[in-house]
PDB file of C-alpha atoms in Angstrom:
ATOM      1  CA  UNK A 504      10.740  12.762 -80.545  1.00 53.00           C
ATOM      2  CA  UNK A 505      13.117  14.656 -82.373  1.00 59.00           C
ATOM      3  CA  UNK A 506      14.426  12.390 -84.534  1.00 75.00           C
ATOM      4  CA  UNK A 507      10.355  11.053 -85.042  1.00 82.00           C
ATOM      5  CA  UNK A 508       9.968  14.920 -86.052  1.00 83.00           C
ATOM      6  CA  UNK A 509      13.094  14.584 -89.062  1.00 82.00           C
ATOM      7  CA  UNK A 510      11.948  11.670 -90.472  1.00 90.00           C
ATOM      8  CA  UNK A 511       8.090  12.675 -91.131  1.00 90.00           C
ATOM      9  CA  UNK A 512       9.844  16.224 -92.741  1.00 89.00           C
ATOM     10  CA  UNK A 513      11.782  13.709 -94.894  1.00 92.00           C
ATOM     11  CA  UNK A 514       9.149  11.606 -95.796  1.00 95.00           C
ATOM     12  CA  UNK A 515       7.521  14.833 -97.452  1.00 95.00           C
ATOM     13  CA  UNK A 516      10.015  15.524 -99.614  1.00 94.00           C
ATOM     14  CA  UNK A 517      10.010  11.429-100.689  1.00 96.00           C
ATOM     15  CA  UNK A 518       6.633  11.185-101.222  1.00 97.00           C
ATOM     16  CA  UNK A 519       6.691  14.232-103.158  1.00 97.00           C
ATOM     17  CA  UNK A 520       9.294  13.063-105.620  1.00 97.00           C
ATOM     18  CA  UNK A 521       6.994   9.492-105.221  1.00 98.00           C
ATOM     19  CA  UNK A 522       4.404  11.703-106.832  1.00 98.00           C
ATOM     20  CA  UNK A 523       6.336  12.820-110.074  1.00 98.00           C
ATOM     21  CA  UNK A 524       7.850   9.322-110.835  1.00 98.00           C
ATOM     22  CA  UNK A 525       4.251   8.496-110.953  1.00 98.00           C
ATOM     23  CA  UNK A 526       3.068  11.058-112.615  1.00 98.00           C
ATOM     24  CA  UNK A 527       5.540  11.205-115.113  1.00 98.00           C
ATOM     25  CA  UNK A 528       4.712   7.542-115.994  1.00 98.00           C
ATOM     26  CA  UNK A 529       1.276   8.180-115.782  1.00 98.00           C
ATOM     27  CA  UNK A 530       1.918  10.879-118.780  1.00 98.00           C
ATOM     28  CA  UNK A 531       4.016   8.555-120.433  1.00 98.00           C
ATOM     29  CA  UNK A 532       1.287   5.837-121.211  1.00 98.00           C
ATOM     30  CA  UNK A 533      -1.204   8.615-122.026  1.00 98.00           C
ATOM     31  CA  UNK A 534       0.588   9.728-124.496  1.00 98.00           C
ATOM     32  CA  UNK A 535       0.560   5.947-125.752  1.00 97.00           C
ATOM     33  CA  UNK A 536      -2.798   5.149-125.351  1.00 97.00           C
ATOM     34  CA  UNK A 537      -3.511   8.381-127.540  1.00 97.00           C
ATOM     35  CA  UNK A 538      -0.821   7.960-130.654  1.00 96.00           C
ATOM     36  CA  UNK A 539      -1.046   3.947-130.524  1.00 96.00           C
ATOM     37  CA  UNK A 540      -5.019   3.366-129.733  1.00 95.00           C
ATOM     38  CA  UNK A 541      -3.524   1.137-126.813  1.00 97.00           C
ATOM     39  CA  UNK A 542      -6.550   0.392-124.573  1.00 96.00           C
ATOM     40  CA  UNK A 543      -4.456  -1.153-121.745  1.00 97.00           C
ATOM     41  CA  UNK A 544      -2.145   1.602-121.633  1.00 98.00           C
ATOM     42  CA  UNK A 545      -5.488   3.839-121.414  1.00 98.00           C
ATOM     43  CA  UNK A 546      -6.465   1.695-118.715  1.00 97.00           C
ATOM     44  CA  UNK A 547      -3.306   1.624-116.397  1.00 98.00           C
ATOM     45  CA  UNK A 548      -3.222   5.798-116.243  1.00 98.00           C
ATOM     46  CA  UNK A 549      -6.997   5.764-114.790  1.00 98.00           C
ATOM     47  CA  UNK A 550      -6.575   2.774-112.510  1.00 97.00           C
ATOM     48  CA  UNK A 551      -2.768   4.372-111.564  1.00 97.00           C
ATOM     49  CA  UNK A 552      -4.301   7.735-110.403  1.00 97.00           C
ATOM     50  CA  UNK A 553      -5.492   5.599-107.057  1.00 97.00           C
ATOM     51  CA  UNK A 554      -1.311   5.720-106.083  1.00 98.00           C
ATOM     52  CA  UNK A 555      -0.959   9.038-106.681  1.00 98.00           C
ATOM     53  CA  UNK A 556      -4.461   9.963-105.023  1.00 98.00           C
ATOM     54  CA  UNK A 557      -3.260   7.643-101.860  1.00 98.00           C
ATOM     55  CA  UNK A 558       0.291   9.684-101.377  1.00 98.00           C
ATOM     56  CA  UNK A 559      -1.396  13.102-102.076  1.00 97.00           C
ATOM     57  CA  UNK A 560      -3.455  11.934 -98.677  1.00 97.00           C
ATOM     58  CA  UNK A 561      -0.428  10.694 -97.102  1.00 97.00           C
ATOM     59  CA  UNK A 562       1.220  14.079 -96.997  1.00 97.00           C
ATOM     60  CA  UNK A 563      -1.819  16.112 -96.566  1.00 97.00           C
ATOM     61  CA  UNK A 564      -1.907  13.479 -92.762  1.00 96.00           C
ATOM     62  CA  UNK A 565       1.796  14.032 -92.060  1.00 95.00           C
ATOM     63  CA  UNK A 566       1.542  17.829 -92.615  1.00 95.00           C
ATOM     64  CA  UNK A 567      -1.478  18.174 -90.154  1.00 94.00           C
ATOM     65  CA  UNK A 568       0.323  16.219 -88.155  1.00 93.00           C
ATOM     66  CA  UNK A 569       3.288  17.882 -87.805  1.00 92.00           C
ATOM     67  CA  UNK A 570       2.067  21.351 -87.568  1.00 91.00           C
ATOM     68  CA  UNK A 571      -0.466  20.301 -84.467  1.00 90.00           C
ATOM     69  CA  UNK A 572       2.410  18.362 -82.667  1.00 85.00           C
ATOM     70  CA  UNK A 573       5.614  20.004 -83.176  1.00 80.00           C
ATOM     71  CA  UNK A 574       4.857  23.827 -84.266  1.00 80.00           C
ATOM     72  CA  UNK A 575       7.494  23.978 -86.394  1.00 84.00           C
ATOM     73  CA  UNK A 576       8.477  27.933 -87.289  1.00 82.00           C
ATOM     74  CA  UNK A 577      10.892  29.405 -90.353  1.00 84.00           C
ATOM     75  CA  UNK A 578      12.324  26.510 -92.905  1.00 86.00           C
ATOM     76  CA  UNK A 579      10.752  23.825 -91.485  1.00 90.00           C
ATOM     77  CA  UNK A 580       7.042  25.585 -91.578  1.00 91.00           C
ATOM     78  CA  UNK A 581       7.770  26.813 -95.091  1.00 92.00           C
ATOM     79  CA  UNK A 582       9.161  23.674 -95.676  1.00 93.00           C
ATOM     80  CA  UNK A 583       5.402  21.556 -94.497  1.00 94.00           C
ATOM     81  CA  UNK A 584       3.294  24.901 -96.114  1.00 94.00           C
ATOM     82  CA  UNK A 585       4.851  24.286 -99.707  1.00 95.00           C
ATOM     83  CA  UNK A 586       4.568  20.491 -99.912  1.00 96.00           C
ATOM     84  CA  UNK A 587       0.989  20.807 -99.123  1.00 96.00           C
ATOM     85  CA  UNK A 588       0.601  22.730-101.761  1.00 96.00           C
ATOM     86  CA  UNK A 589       3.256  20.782-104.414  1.00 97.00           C
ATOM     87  CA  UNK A 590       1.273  17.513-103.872  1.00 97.00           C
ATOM     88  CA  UNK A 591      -1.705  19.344-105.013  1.00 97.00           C
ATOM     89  CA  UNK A 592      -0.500  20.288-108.179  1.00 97.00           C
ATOM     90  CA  UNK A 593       1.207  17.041-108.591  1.00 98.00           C
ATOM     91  CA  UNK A 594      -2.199  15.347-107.642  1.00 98.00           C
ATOM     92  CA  UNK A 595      -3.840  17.389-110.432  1.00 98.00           C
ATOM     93  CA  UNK A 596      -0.856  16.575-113.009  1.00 98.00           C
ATOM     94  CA  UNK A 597      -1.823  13.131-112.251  1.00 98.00           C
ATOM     95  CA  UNK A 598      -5.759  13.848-112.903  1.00 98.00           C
ATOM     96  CA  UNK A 599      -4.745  15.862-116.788  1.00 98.00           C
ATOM     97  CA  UNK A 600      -2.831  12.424-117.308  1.00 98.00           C
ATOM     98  CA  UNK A 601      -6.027  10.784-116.545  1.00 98.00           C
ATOM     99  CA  UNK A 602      -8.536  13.142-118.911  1.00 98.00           C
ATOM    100  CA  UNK A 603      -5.535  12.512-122.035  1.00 98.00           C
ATOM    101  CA  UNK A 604      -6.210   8.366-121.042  1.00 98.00           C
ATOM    102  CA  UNK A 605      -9.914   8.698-121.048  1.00 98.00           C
ATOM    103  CA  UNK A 606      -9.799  10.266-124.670  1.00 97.00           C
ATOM    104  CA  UNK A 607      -8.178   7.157-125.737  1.00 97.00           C
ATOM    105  CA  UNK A 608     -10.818   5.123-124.342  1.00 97.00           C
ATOM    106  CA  UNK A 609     -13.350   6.731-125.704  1.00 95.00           C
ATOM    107  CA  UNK A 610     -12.207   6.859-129.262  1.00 93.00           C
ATOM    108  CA  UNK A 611     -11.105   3.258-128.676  1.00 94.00           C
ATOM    109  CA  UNK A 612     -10.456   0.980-131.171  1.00 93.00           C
ATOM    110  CA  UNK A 613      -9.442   4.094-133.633  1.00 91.00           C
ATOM    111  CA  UNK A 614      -6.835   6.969-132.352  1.00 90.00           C
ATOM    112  CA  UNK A 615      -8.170   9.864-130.867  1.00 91.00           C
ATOM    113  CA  UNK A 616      -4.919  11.967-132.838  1.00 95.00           C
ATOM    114  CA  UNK A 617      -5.550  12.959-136.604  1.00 95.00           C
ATOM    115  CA  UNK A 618      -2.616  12.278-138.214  1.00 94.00           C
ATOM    116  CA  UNK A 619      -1.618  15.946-138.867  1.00 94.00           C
ATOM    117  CA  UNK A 620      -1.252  16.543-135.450  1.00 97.00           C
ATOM    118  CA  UNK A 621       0.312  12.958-134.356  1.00 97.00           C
ATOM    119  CA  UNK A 622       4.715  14.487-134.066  1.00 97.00           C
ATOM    120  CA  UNK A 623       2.826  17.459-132.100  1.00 98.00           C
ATOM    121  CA  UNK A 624       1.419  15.347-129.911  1.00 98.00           C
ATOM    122  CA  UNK A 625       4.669  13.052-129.434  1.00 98.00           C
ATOM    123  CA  UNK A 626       6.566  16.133-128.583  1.00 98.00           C
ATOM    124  CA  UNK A 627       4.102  17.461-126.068  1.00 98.00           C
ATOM    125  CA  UNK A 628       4.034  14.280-124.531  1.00 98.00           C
ATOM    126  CA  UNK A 629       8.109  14.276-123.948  1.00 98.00           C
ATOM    127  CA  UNK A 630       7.989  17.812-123.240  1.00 97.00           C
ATOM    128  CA  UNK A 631       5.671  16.760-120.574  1.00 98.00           C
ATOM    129  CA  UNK A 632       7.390  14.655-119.179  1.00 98.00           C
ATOM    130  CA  UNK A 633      10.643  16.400-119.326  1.00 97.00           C
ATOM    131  CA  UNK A 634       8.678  19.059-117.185  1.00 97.00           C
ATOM    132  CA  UNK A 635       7.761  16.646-114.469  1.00 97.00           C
ATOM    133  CA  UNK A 636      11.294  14.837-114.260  1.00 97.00           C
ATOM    134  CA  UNK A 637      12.921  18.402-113.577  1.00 95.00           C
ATOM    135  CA  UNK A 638      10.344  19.410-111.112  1.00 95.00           C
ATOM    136  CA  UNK A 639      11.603  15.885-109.464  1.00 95.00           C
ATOM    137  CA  UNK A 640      14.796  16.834-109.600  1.00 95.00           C
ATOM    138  CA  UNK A 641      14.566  20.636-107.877  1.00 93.00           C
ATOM    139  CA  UNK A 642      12.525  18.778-104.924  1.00 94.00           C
ATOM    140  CA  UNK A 643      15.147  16.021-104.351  1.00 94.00           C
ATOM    141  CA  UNK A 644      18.415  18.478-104.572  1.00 94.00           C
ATOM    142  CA  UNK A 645      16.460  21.828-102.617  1.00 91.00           C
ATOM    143  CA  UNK A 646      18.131  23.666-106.162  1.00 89.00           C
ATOM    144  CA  UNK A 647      16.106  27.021-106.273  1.00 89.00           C
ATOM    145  CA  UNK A 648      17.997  27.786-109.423  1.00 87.00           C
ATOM    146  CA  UNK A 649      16.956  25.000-111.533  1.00 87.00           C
ATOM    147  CA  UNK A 650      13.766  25.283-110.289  1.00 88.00           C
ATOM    148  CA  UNK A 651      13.547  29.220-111.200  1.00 85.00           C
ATOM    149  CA  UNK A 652      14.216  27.406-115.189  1.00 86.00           C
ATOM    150  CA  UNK A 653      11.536  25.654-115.317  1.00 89.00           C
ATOM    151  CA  UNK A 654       9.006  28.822-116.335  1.00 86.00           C
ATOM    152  CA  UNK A 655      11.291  28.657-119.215  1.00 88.00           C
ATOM    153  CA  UNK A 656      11.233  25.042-120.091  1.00 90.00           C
ATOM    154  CA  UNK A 657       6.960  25.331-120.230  1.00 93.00           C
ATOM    155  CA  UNK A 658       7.189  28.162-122.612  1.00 95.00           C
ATOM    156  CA  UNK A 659       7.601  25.061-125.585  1.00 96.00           C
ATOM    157  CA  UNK A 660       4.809  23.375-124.292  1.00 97.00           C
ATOM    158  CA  UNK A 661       2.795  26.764-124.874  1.00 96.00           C
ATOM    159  CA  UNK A 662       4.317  27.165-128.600  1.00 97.00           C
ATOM    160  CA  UNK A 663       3.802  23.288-129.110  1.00 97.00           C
ATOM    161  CA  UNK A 664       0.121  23.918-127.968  1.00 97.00           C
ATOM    162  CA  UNK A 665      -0.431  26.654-130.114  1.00 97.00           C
ATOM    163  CA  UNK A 666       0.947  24.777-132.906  1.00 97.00           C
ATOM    164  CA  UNK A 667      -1.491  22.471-132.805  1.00 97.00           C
ATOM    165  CA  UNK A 668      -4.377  24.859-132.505  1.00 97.00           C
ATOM    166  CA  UNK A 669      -2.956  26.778-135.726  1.00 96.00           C
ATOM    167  CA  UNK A 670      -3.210  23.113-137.893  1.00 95.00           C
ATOM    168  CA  UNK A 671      -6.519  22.601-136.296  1.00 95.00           C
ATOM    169  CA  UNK A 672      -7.971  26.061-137.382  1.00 93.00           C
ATOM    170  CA  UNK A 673      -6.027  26.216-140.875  1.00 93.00           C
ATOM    171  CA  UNK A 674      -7.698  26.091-143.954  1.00 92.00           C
ATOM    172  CA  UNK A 675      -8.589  22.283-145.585  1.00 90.00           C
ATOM    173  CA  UNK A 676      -8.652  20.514-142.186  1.00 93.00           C
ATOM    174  CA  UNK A 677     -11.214  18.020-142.772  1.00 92.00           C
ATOM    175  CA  UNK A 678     -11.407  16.055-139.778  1.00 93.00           C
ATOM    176  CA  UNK A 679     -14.853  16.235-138.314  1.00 91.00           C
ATOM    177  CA  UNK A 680     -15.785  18.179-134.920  1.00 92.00           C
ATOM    178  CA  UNK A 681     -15.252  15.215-132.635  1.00 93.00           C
ATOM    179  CA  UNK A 682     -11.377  15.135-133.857  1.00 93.00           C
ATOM    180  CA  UNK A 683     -11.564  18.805-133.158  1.00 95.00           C
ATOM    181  CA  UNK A 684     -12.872  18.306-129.609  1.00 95.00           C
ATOM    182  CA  UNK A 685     -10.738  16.041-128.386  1.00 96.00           C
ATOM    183  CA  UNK A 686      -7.349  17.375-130.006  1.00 96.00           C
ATOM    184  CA  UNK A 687      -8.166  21.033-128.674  1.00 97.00           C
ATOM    185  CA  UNK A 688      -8.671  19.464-125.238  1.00 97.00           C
ATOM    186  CA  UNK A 689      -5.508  17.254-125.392  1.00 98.00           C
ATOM    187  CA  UNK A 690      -3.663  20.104-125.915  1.00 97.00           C
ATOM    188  CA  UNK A 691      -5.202  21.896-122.693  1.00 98.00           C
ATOM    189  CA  UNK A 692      -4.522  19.017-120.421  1.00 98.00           C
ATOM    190  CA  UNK A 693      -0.749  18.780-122.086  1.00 98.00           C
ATOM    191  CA  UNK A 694      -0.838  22.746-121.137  1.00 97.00           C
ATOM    192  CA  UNK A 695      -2.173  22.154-117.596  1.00 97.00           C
ATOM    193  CA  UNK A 696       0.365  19.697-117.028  1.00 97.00           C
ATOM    194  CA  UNK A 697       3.297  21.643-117.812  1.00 96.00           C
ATOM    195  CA  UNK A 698       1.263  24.645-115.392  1.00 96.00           C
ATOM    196  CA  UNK A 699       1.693  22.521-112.686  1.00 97.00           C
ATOM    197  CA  UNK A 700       5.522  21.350-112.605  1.00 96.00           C
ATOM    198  CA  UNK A 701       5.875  25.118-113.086  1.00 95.00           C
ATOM    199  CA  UNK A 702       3.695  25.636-109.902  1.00 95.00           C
ATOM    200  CA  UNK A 703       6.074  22.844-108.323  1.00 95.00           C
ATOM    201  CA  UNK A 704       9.017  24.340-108.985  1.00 92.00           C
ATOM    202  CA  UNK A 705       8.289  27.825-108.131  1.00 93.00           C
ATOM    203  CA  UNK A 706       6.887  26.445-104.136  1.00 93.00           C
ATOM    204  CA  UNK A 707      10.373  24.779-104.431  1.00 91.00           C
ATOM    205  CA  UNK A 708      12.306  28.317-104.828  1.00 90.00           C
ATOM    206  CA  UNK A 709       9.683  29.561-101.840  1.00 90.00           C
ATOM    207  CA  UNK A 710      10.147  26.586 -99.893  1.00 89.00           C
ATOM    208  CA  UNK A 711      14.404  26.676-100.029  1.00 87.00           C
ATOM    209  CA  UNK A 712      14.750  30.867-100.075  1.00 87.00           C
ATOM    210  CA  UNK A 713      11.931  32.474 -98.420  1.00 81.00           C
ATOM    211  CA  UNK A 714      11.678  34.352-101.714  1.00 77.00           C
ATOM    212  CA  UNK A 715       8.925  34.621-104.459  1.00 76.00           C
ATOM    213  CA  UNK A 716      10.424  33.360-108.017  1.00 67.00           C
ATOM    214  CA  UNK A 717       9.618  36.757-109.293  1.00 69.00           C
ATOM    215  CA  UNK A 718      11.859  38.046-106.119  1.00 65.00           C
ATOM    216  CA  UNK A 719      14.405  35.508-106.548  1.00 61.00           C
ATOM    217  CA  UNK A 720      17.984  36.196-108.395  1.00 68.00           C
ATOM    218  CA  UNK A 721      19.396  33.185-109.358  1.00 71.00           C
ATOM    219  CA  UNK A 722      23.070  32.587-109.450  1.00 65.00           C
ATOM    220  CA  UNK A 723      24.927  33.788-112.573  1.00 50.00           C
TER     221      UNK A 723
END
């Protein structure tokens, strides 16, 4: 029973990490189907949100479960409290991949991206998905400083985000209010995105110390 006991714990912590390989790649072909036009790309993020969707569910089951027929107390509760609440956030990473994909589509055949705002774009989507790998990373090696970082690491994706809102707004942009639409919400979901691993990362430092990040004093 024990050993039945380890092994759903452990599954938690795969599926998690499950959930940021996914959503990582998930951000990855967004970012494509925006800058390239690519249709299929556009098309694998929306049909690829049913994995992420399926292990969210999977974890939400083995938590129940675990707290009903085990009572686990201390580590291990934080432990089952904190991944319920990671796969949310990695559930909703997966859904702001999904918005950036249905842009594409919907501008589909031309590029939802103005060119003026096309390296912003490339860098949010790599800063994105730098954010997501890390918050991987903290959840497979339990590293509450690393994970404390990661607040850092999301303040470019705020400066990259207002970037693009300062070419949007500047004077001689001539690109129409449907350009302007879609590139001030890309930027929000790129934003939201990089919210999220944050969120990830700071359940992580809960989850491993008992502390709040804003508690926690990381190593020097």
């Amino acid at each position: 029973m024990r050993d039945t006991y380890h092994e759903g714990l452990d599954s938690l912590s795969e599926r998690l990490i499950e959930m940021t390989r996914l959503a990582r790649h998930a951000v990855a072909r967004a970012t494509t189907a925006l800058l390239d036009s690519d249709l299929n790309a556009a098309q694998e993020v929306i049909s690829g949100d049913e994995e992420i969707n399926r292990l969210d569910q999977e974890i939400e089951h083995t938590a129940f479960s675990l707290m009903a027929r085990q009572q686990p107390v201390a580590s291990d509760l934080r432990l089952i409290i904190t991944s319920l609440y990671m796969r949310g956030d990695l559930e909703r990473m997966g859904d702001h991949a999904v918005h950036l994909a249905k842009i594409a589509r919907r501008r589909h055949p031309d590029s939802a991206i103005p060119k003026p705002l096309r390296s912003i774009v490339l860098e949010m989507g790599h800063q994105a998905e730098m954010l997501v790998t890390k918050a991987g990373e903290v959840i497979s090696e339990k590293d509450p400083d690393t994970a404390w970082e990661l607040d850092k690491d999301d303040d470019r994706m705020d400066r990259l985000r207002r970037k693009l809102l300062e070419r949007i707004l500047a004077p001689g942009w001539e690109y129409g209010v449907e350009a302007t639409m879609d590139a001030t919400l890309v930027g929000r979901f790129y934003e939201r995105f990089g919210d999220h691993a944050v969120h990830v990362a700071d359940n992580l430092v809960y989850m491993v110390t008992g502390d709040r990040r804003e508690d926690y004093e990381p190593d020097a």
